[in-house]
Amino acid sequence: MSFQSLGLSEALLKAVSKKGYTTPSPIQQKAIPPVLDGKDVLASAQTGTGKTAGFTLPLLHILSENPKEKYRPIRALILTPTRELAAQVYANVREYSEFLNLRSAVIFGGVNQKPQVSTIRQGVDILVATPGRLLDLQNQGLLSLKRVEIFVLDEADRMLDMGFLRDIEKVIKSMPEKRQNLMFSATFSKDIKKLAHGILNNPVQVEATPENTTVEAISQKVYRVAKGLKTGLIIKLISEGNWKQVLVFNRTKHGANKLCEKMIKAGITAAAIHGNKSQGARTKALAGFKTGKVRVLVATDIAARGLDIPLLPHVINFELPNISEDYVHRIGRTGRAGASGEAISLVSADETSFLRAIEKLIEMKLPVEIVEGFEPDPNASTAPIKQGQGRQNRNSRNSNKSRNSSRNPQSNRTGNSRRPKRSNDRRN
Ligand code: AMP
C-alpha cells in the first residue's frame, strides 16, 4: 500500500516523501482512511508504530480542505500527557504541514507562558498541549476551545496513569459536542474503555503491533553483580563495547543524576532526563543524544515515556523496575524497525524478586552472566529494595494474569487494568 492510495492531498504526500517515508505503517494504513471519513477512531498503538502520522496526516488533510478563516480559531486539539511528547508531536505537525496553509502551536508547563500566549493570539489552527498548561491558559481566558472540530487524545493510558482524568473531562466540557474524536492508547484497561466510551461516538477500532518489539526479537541478558559494583560494570560495558547510543534506566532521579556524574568522570558523555530537570535541560539532553553528542542518556521510567528515539542499539537497566510491565516497555525501545537491539540488566541480590516477576511475565528465563571482578555479593540480602517514586508494586497483584500474558509488550499491557494514580508526577 502507498501513501497515495490513502487519499491524502499532494501537499501532504510531498511532506511525507520529504520525511523519507515510502510505505504507510500498519497503524497509518488502518487509521488514516476512517479518520479521513470523519469517523471517531479508537486506536491501540504505542510510540514507535508511526501513530503520530496516523492521526496528524488525516487531521491536516481535513483542516486544509475546509476554507480557512481570516481569524484562525483552534480547530484541532491534540492532548498529550508529557511535555516531551507534546514537543515531538508538534515537531511532526510542523513537518507534515510544511506545504499547507495551516498554523500550529504547542503549549506545556515548566516554561514561560508568554511566548505561547502570543503565538495563540495570532491564531492557530492546530494546538498541541499538555492538560495542565491548557487548563491554566483557559482559566485565564487566554484561549478558547469552542471551535474545535477534531480532538486527539494521545497516549490516553499515560494520561490516566498521571492522574489527568479530571483535567481531560474539563477540557472535553469546553469543546463543542459535535466534533471528531481520535483516541490512542497502548493499553486498554477498564478505565480506558470507560474513558473511550465517554468521549468517542461509535468509534472505528484499529490496532497495530509495533514491528520487532516482541520480547523474543530483543537479545536480553542479565549480569548478576554486587550493588556497589554496578557503576564500575556499566562503565566497563559501555567503554569496552564502544557503545555509542545507550539508554540507561534508573529508578530514581537522584540515582540517575549520580550515575550520570560518574559516567562523565569516566569520560563517557552522558545526560540525565527526569522530572526534576527543566524543560530546556531535557530538550537539550534529548537533542544531544539523538545527534550522537551524548552517548548515554540516563532516564527514569516516567521521563522516558513518549521519547521519540527510534533504532536504539542498547538499553541498560541499571536497576530493574519494580513493576514488571515497565521492563517490557523499557526493552521495547531497542530493536525497532528491524534493527538489532540488546537489552542488558544489572541485577543485585535485592532485585532477585523483581527479576523473577519479570521472567514470569515474559514467560522466559533470562540468560545470566557474571563478569570477573564484578561478581555478586554472596552475603547480600535478597530482601527486595524499597520501591521508589511512590509507585505501587503491581507485580504481586498481576502475577496470576501474567502467566497468560503474551510476549508482545503491547498485549502484555493490555491485561493491566488498574494502574496506580501518580499524582506526584503531574509536572506538566
Ligand atoms: P511514532 O510512533 O509516531 O512516535 O513514530 C515513530 C517513528 O517512526 C518516528 O521517528 C517517525 O518519524 C517514524 N515514522 C512514522 N511513520 C513512518 C513511515 N510510514 N515510514 C517510516 N518511518 C515512519
Coordinates of C-alpha atoms and ligand atoms in Angstrom, one line a residue:
M1 CA 0.0 0.0 0.0
S2 CA 1.2 3.5 -0.8
F3 CA 0.5 6.9 0.8
Q4 CA -1.1 8.0 -2.5
S5 CA -3.7 5.2 -2.2
L6 CA -4.8 6.5 1.2
G7 CA -6.3 9.6 -0.5
L8 CA -4.0 12.2 1.1
S9 CA -3.5 15.6 -0.6
E10 CA -0.5 16.3 -2.8
A11 CA 0.9 18.7 -0.2
L12 CA 0.8 16.0 2.5
L13 CA 2.3 13.4 0.1
K14 CA 5.2 15.9 -0.6
A15 CA 5.8 16.3 3.1
V16 CA 5.7 12.5 3.7
S17 CA 8.1 11.9 0.9
K18 CA 10.4 14.6 2.3
K19 CA 10.5 12.7 5.6
G20 CA 11.7 9.7 3.6
Y21 CA 8.6 7.5 4.3
T22 CA 7.8 5.2 1.4
T23 CA 5.1 3.0 2.9
P24 CA 2.5 3.7 5.5
S25 CA 3.0 1.8 8.7
P26 CA 0.2 -0.7 9.7
I27 CA -1.4 1.8 12.1
Q28 CA -1.3 4.5 9.4
Q29 CA -2.9 2.1 6.9
K30 CA -5.7 1.3 9.3
A31 CA -6.3 4.7 11.0
I32 CA -6.0 7.2 8.1
P33 CA -9.0 6.1 6.0
P34 CA -11.6 6.2 8.8
V35 CA -10.2 9.5 10.1
L36 CA -10.5 10.9 6.6
D37 CA -14.1 9.7 6.5
G38 CA -14.8 11.8 9.5
K39 CA -15.2 8.9 11.9
D40 CA -14.2 8.7 15.5
V41 CA -11.3 6.3 16.0
L42 CA -10.1 4.3 18.9
A43 CA -6.5 3.1 18.2
S44 CA -4.4 0.7 20.0
A45 CA -0.8 1.8 19.3
Q46 CA 2.2 2.8 21.2
T47 CA 5.2 5.0 20.4
G48 CA 7.3 3.5 17.6
T49 CA 4.3 2.4 15.4
G50 CA 4.1 5.7 13.5
K51 CA 0.9 6.6 15.3
T52 CA 1.6 10.3 15.3
A53 CA 1.5 10.5 11.5
G54 CA -1.5 8.2 11.7
F55 CA -3.6 10.9 13.3
T56 CA -1.7 14.0 12.1
L57 CA -1.8 13.4 8.3
P58 CA -5.6 12.9 8.0
L59 CA -6.2 15.7 10.5
L60 CA -4.2 18.1 8.4
H61 CA -6.0 16.9 5.3
I62 CA -9.4 17.6 6.8
L63 CA -8.5 21.0 8.1
S64 CA -6.8 22.1 4.9
E65 CA -9.9 21.1 2.8
N66 CA -12.2 23.4 4.6
P67 CA -11.9 27.1 3.7
K68 CA -9.7 29.0 6.1
E69 CA -11.0 31.9 8.1
K70 CA -9.1 35.2 8.5
Y71 CA -9.2 34.8 12.2
R72 CA -8.0 31.3 13.0
P73 CA -9.8 29.6 15.9
I74 CA -8.3 26.4 17.3
R75 CA -9.9 23.8 15.1
A76 CA -7.8 20.8 16.2
L77 CA -6.6 20.0 19.7
I78 CA -4.0 17.3 20.3
L79 CA -3.7 16.5 24.0
T80 CA -0.6 14.6 25.2
P81 CA 0.5 13.6 28.7
T82 CA 4.1 14.8 28.8
R83 CA 6.0 17.9 27.6
E84 CA 8.4 15.7 25.6
L85 CA 5.6 14.0 23.7
A86 CA 3.9 17.4 23.1
A87 CA 7.1 18.8 21.7
Q88 CA 7.6 15.7 19.5
V89 CA 4.0 15.7 18.2
Y90 CA 4.3 19.4 17.5
A91 CA 7.5 18.9 15.5
N92 CA 5.7 16.3 13.4
V93 CA 2.7 18.6 12.9
R94 CA 5.1 21.3 11.7
E95 CA 6.9 18.9 9.3
Y96 CA 3.7 17.4 7.8
S97 CA 2.0 20.8 7.4
E98 CA 5.0 22.4 5.7
F99 CA 3.2 22.7 2.4
L100 CA -0.2 23.7 3.8
N101 CA -1.6 27.0 4.9
L102 CA -2.2 25.9 8.5
R103 CA -0.7 27.3 11.7
S104 CA 0.1 25.3 14.8
A105 CA 1.4 25.8 18.3
V106 CA 2.5 23.8 21.3
I107 CA 1.9 24.6 24.9
F108 CA 3.2 22.9 28.0
G109 CA 4.1 23.8 31.6
G110 CA 7.5 24.4 33.1
V111 CA 8.3 27.3 30.7
N112 CA 7.2 30.9 30.5
Q113 CA 3.6 31.1 29.2
K114 CA 4.1 34.5 27.4
P115 CA 5.5 33.3 24.1
Q116 CA 2.9 30.5 24.0
V117 CA 0.1 33.0 24.6
S118 CA 1.4 35.4 22.0
T119 CA 1.5 32.6 19.3
I120 CA -2.1 31.6 20.2
R121 CA -3.2 35.2 19.9
Q122 CA -2.0 35.4 16.4
G123 CA -4.4 32.5 15.6
V124 CA -3.5 28.8 15.3
D125 CA -5.5 26.0 13.6
I126 CA -3.9 23.2 15.5
L127 CA -2.9 23.2 19.1
V128 CA -0.8 20.5 20.8
A129 CA -1.0 20.7 24.6
T130 CA -0.5 19.1 27.9
P131 CA -3.6 19.2 30.1
G132 CA -2.1 21.4 32.9
R133 CA -1.0 24.3 30.8
L134 CA -4.0 24.1 28.6
L135 CA -6.4 24.5 31.5
D136 CA -4.3 27.1 33.0
L137 CA -4.4 29.3 30.0
Q138 CA -8.1 28.6 29.5
N139 CA -8.8 29.6 33.1
Q140 CA -7.0 32.9 32.5
G141 CA -9.3 33.4 29.5
L142 CA -6.3 33.3 27.1
L143 CA -7.6 30.6 24.8
S144 CA -10.9 29.1 23.6
L145 CA -11.7 25.6 22.5
K146 CA -15.2 26.5 21.4
R147 CA -14.4 26.0 17.7
V148 CA -12.6 22.6 18.0
E149 CA -13.6 20.2 15.2
I150 CA -11.1 17.4 15.9
F151 CA -9.9 16.3 19.3
V152 CA -7.0 13.8 19.6
L153 CA -6.2 12.2 22.9
D154 CA -2.8 10.7 22.6
E155 CA -1.4 8.1 25.0
A156 CA -4.6 8.0 26.9
D157 CA -3.3 5.3 29.2
R158 CA -0.5 7.5 30.3
M159 CA -2.9 10.3 30.9
L160 CA -4.8 8.2 33.4
D161 CA -1.6 7.0 35.0
M162 CA -0.6 10.5 35.6
G163 CA -3.9 11.4 37.1
F164 CA -5.2 13.6 34.3
L165 CA -8.7 12.2 34.2
R166 CA -10.4 15.2 35.8
D167 CA -8.4 17.6 33.6
I168 CA -9.4 15.6 30.4
E169 CA -13.1 15.8 31.5
K170 CA -12.8 19.6 32.0
V171 CA -11.2 20.0 28.6
I172 CA -13.9 18.0 26.9
K173 CA -16.6 20.1 28.5
S174 CA -15.1 23.2 27.0
M175 CA -15.3 21.9 23.4
P176 CA -18.3 21.7 21.2
E177 CA -20.2 18.5 21.5
K178 CA -20.2 17.9 17.8
R179 CA -16.6 17.1 16.9
Q180 CA -14.5 14.2 15.6
N181 CA -12.6 12.3 18.3
L182 CA -9.5 10.2 18.0
M183 CA -8.1 8.3 20.9
F184 CA -4.8 6.5 21.0
S185 CA -3.6 4.2 23.8
A186 CA -1.1 1.4 24.2
T187 CA -3.3 -0.5 26.6
F188 CA -7.0 -1.0 27.1
S189 CA -7.8 -1.3 30.7
K190 CA -11.3 -0.9 32.1
D191 CA -10.7 2.7 32.9
I192 CA -9.5 3.4 29.3
K193 CA -12.6 1.7 27.9
K194 CA -14.8 3.8 30.2
L195 CA -13.0 7.0 29.1
A196 CA -13.3 6.0 25.4
H197 CA -17.0 5.3 25.9
G198 CA -17.5 8.8 27.3
I199 CA -15.5 10.6 24.6
L200 CA -16.0 8.6 21.4
N201 CA -19.0 8.3 19.2
N202 CA -19.4 4.9 17.5
P203 CA -15.7 4.6 17.0
V204 CA -13.9 2.5 14.4
Q205 CA -11.3 0.4 16.3
V206 CA -7.9 -0.1 14.9
E207 CA -4.9 -1.9 16.3
A208 CA -1.2 -2.1 15.4
T209 CA 1.6 -4.1 16.8
P210 CA 4.9 -2.4 16.7
E211 CA 7.4 -4.1 14.4
N212 CA 10.0 -6.2 16.1
T213 CA 9.3 -5.1 19.6
T214 CA 8.3 -8.5 20.7
V215 CA 10.4 -9.7 23.6
E216 CA 11.9 -12.5 21.6
A217 CA 13.2 -10.2 19.0
I218 CA 15.4 -8.4 21.5
S219 CA 18.6 -10.0 22.8
Q220 CA 18.4 -9.9 26.6
K221 CA 21.0 -10.6 29.2
V222 CA 21.3 -10.3 32.9
Y223 CA 24.5 -9.5 34.7
R224 CA 24.5 -10.6 38.3
V225 CA 26.6 -8.1 40.2
A226 CA 27.1 -6.7 43.7
K227 CA 25.2 -3.5 44.1
G228 CA 28.3 -1.4 44.8
L229 CA 30.0 -2.6 41.6
K230 CA 27.2 -1.7 39.2
T231 CA 28.7 1.7 38.2
G232 CA 32.0 0.2 37.5
L233 CA 30.4 -2.6 35.4
I234 CA 28.3 -0.3 33.4
I235 CA 31.2 1.9 32.6
K236 CA 33.3 -1.1 31.6
L237 CA 30.5 -2.5 29.3
I238 CA 29.9 0.8 27.6
S239 CA 33.6 1.6 27.2
E240 CA 34.8 -1.8 26.1
G241 CA 31.9 -2.4 23.9
N242 CA 32.4 1.1 22.4
W243 CA 28.7 1.5 22.6
K244 CA 27.5 4.8 21.1
Q245 CA 23.9 5.3 21.9
V246 CA 22.8 3.8 25.2
L247 CA 19.6 4.4 27.1
V248 CA 20.1 3.6 30.8
F249 CA 17.1 3.2 33.1
N250 CA 17.3 4.2 36.7
R251 CA 14.5 4.0 39.2
T252 CA 15.1 7.3 40.9
K253 CA 16.0 10.9 39.8
H254 CA 18.8 11.1 42.4
G255 CA 20.2 7.8 41.2
A256 CA 20.1 9.0 37.6
N257 CA 22.0 12.2 38.4
K258 CA 24.6 10.3 40.4
L259 CA 25.2 7.7 37.7
C260 CA 25.4 10.4 35.1
E261 CA 28.1 12.3 37.0
K262 CA 30.2 9.1 37.4
M263 CA 30.0 8.4 33.7
I264 CA 31.1 11.9 32.8
K265 CA 34.0 11.5 35.2
A266 CA 34.9 8.2 33.4
G267 CA 35.0 10.1 30.1
I268 CA 31.6 9.0 28.8
T269 CA 29.4 11.8 27.6
A270 CA 26.1 11.4 29.5
A271 CA 23.0 13.3 30.3
A272 CA 20.1 12.6 32.7
I273 CA 16.5 13.1 31.9
H274 CA 13.9 13.1 34.6
G275 CA 11.1 15.1 36.1
N276 CA 13.3 17.5 38.1
K277 CA 15.1 18.7 35.1
S278 CA 14.0 21.9 33.5
Q279 CA 12.3 21.7 30.1
G280 CA 15.4 23.3 28.5
A281 CA 17.7 20.8 30.0
R282 CA 15.5 17.8 28.9
T283 CA 15.2 19.1 25.4
K284 CA 19.0 19.7 25.2
A285 CA 19.8 16.2 26.6
L286 CA 17.5 14.5 24.2
A287 CA 18.8 16.5 21.2
G288 CA 22.4 15.7 22.2
F289 CA 21.5 12.1 22.5
K290 CA 19.8 12.0 19.1
T291 CA 22.7 13.7 17.3
G292 CA 25.3 11.5 19.0
K293 CA 26.9 14.2 21.0
V294 CA 25.7 12.5 24.2
R295 CA 26.5 8.7 24.3
V296 CA 24.4 7.8 27.3
L297 CA 21.0 9.0 28.3
V298 CA 20.1 8.1 31.9
A299 CA 16.3 8.2 32.3
T300 CA 13.7 7.4 34.8
D301 CA 10.7 5.4 33.6
I302 CA 8.3 8.3 33.6
A303 CA 10.7 10.7 31.9
A304 CA 11.4 8.1 29.2
R305 CA 7.7 7.9 28.2
G306 CA 6.9 9.2 24.9
L307 CA 10.6 9.9 24.0
D308 CA 10.9 9.6 20.2
I309 CA 14.2 7.9 19.8
P310 CA 14.0 5.3 17.0
L311 CA 16.5 2.5 16.5
L312 CA 18.3 2.3 19.8
P313 CA 21.0 -0.3 19.8
H314 CA 21.4 -0.6 23.6
V315 CA 19.1 -0.4 26.6
I316 CA 20.6 -1.0 30.0
N317 CA 18.6 -1.5 33.2
F318 CA 20.9 -0.1 35.8
E319 CA 18.2 -1.2 38.2
L320 CA 15.3 -3.4 37.4
P321 CA 11.9 -1.8 37.6
N322 CA 9.7 -3.0 40.5
I323 CA 6.8 -3.0 38.0
S324 CA 7.3 -5.9 35.6
E325 CA 5.4 -4.3 32.7
D326 CA 7.9 -1.4 32.8
Y327 CA 10.6 -3.8 31.9
V328 CA 8.8 -4.7 28.7
H329 CA 8.4 -1.1 27.9
R330 CA 12.0 -0.3 28.6
I331 CA 13.4 -3.0 26.4
G332 CA 10.8 -2.2 23.7
R333 CA 12.9 0.8 23.0
T334 CA 15.6 -1.3 21.4
G335 CA 15.4 -3.5 18.3
R336 CA 12.9 -1.3 16.5
A337 CA 12.2 -1.3 12.8
G338 CA 14.2 -4.3 12.0
A339 CA 17.4 -3.1 13.7
S340 CA 19.1 -5.5 16.1
G341 CA 18.9 -4.5 19.7
E342 CA 20.3 -5.5 23.0
A343 CA 18.8 -5.1 26.5
I344 CA 21.0 -5.7 29.5
S345 CA 20.0 -5.7 33.1
L346 CA 22.4 -5.3 36.0
V347 CA 20.8 -7.2 38.9
S348 CA 21.9 -7.2 42.5
A349 CA 20.7 -9.6 45.2
D350 CA 18.0 -7.3 46.4
E351 CA 16.4 -7.3 42.9
T352 CA 16.0 -11.0 42.7
S353 CA 12.3 -10.9 43.3
F354 CA 11.8 -8.3 40.6
L355 CA 13.8 -10.5 38.2
R356 CA 11.6 -13.5 39.0
A357 CA 8.4 -11.4 38.4
I358 CA 9.7 -10.1 35.1
E359 CA 10.6 -13.6 33.9
K360 CA 7.2 -14.8 34.9
L361 CA 5.6 -12.0 32.9
I362 CA 7.6 -12.5 29.7
E363 CA 7.5 -16.3 30.1
M364 CA 11.2 -16.8 29.6
K365 CA 14.3 -17.2 31.7
L366 CA 16.8 -14.6 31.0
P367 CA 20.4 -15.7 30.4
V368 CA 22.7 -14.7 33.3
E369 CA 26.4 -13.8 33.1
I370 CA 28.9 -12.8 35.7
V371 CA 31.9 -10.5 34.8
E372 CA 35.2 -11.2 36.5
G373 CA 35.9 -8.6 39.1
F374 CA 32.2 -7.6 39.2
E375 CA 30.8 -10.6 40.9
P376 CA 27.6 -10.6 43.0
D377 CA 28.0 -10.3 46.7
P378 CA 27.2 -13.8 48.2
N379 CA 26.4 -12.3 51.6
A380 CA 24.0 -9.6 50.3
S381 CA 20.4 -9.9 51.4
T382 CA 17.8 -10.8 48.8
A383 CA 15.1 -8.8 50.6
P384 CA 13.6 -6.5 48.0
I385 CA 14.6 -2.9 47.8
K386 CA 12.2 -0.2 48.8
Q387 CA 10.1 0.9 45.9
G388 CA 10.9 4.4 44.6
Q389 CA 8.7 7.3 43.5
G390 CA 5.6 6.4 45.3
R391 CA 4.7 3.7 42.9
Q392 CA 2.9 0.6 44.0
N393 CA 4.2 -2.8 43.2
R394 CA 1.8 -4.3 40.8
N395 CA 3.8 -7.5 40.3
S396 CA 2.2 -9.4 43.1
R397 CA -1.3 -8.3 42.0
N398 CA -0.7 -9.2 38.4
S399 CA 1.1 -12.4 39.0
N400 CA -1.9 -14.6 38.0
K401 CA -2.7 -12.6 34.9
S402 CA 0.9 -12.5 33.8
R403 CA 1.0 -16.2 33.4
N404 CA -1.3 -15.9 30.5
S405 CA 0.1 -12.8 29.0
S406 CA 1.5 -12.8 25.6
R407 CA 5.1 -12.0 24.8
N408 CA 4.2 -8.9 22.9
P409 CA 4.7 -5.8 25.0
Q410 CA 1.5 -4.3 23.7
S411 CA -0.6 -7.2 24.7
N412 CA 1.3 -7.7 27.9
R413 CA 0.0 -4.4 29.0
T414 CA -3.5 -5.0 27.8
G415 CA -4.4 -7.0 30.8
N416 CA -3.0 -4.4 33.1
S417 CA -6.3 -2.9 34.1
R418 CA -5.7 -0.8 37.2
R419 CA -2.6 1.4 37.2
P420 CA -1.9 3.4 40.3
K421 CA -2.6 7.1 40.0
R422 CA 0.7 9.0 40.2
S423 CA -0.4 12.4 41.4
N424 CA 3.2 13.3 42.2
D425 CA 4.1 13.1 38.5
R426 CA 1.9 15.9 37.3
R427 CA 4.6 18.1 36.2
N428 CA 3.1 19.4 33.1
Ligands
AMP1 P1 5.6 7.4 16.4 O1 5.1 6.1 16.7 O2 4.6 8.3 15.8 O3 6.3 8.0 17.5 O4 6.7 7.3 15.2 C1 7.9 6.5 15.4 C2 8.9 6.8 14.4 O5 8.6 6.3 13.1 C3 9.2 8.3 14.2 O6 10.5 8.5 14.1 C4 8.5 8.6 12.8 O7 9.2 9.7 12.2 C5 8.7 7.3 12.1 N1 7.7 7.0 11.1 C6 6.4 7.3 11.1 N2 5.7 6.9 10.0 C7 6.7 6.3 9.2 C8 6.6 5.6 8.0 N3 5.5 5.4 7.3 N4 7.8 5.1 7.5 C9 8.9 5.2 8.2 N5 9.0 5.8 9.4 C10 7.9 6.4 9.9

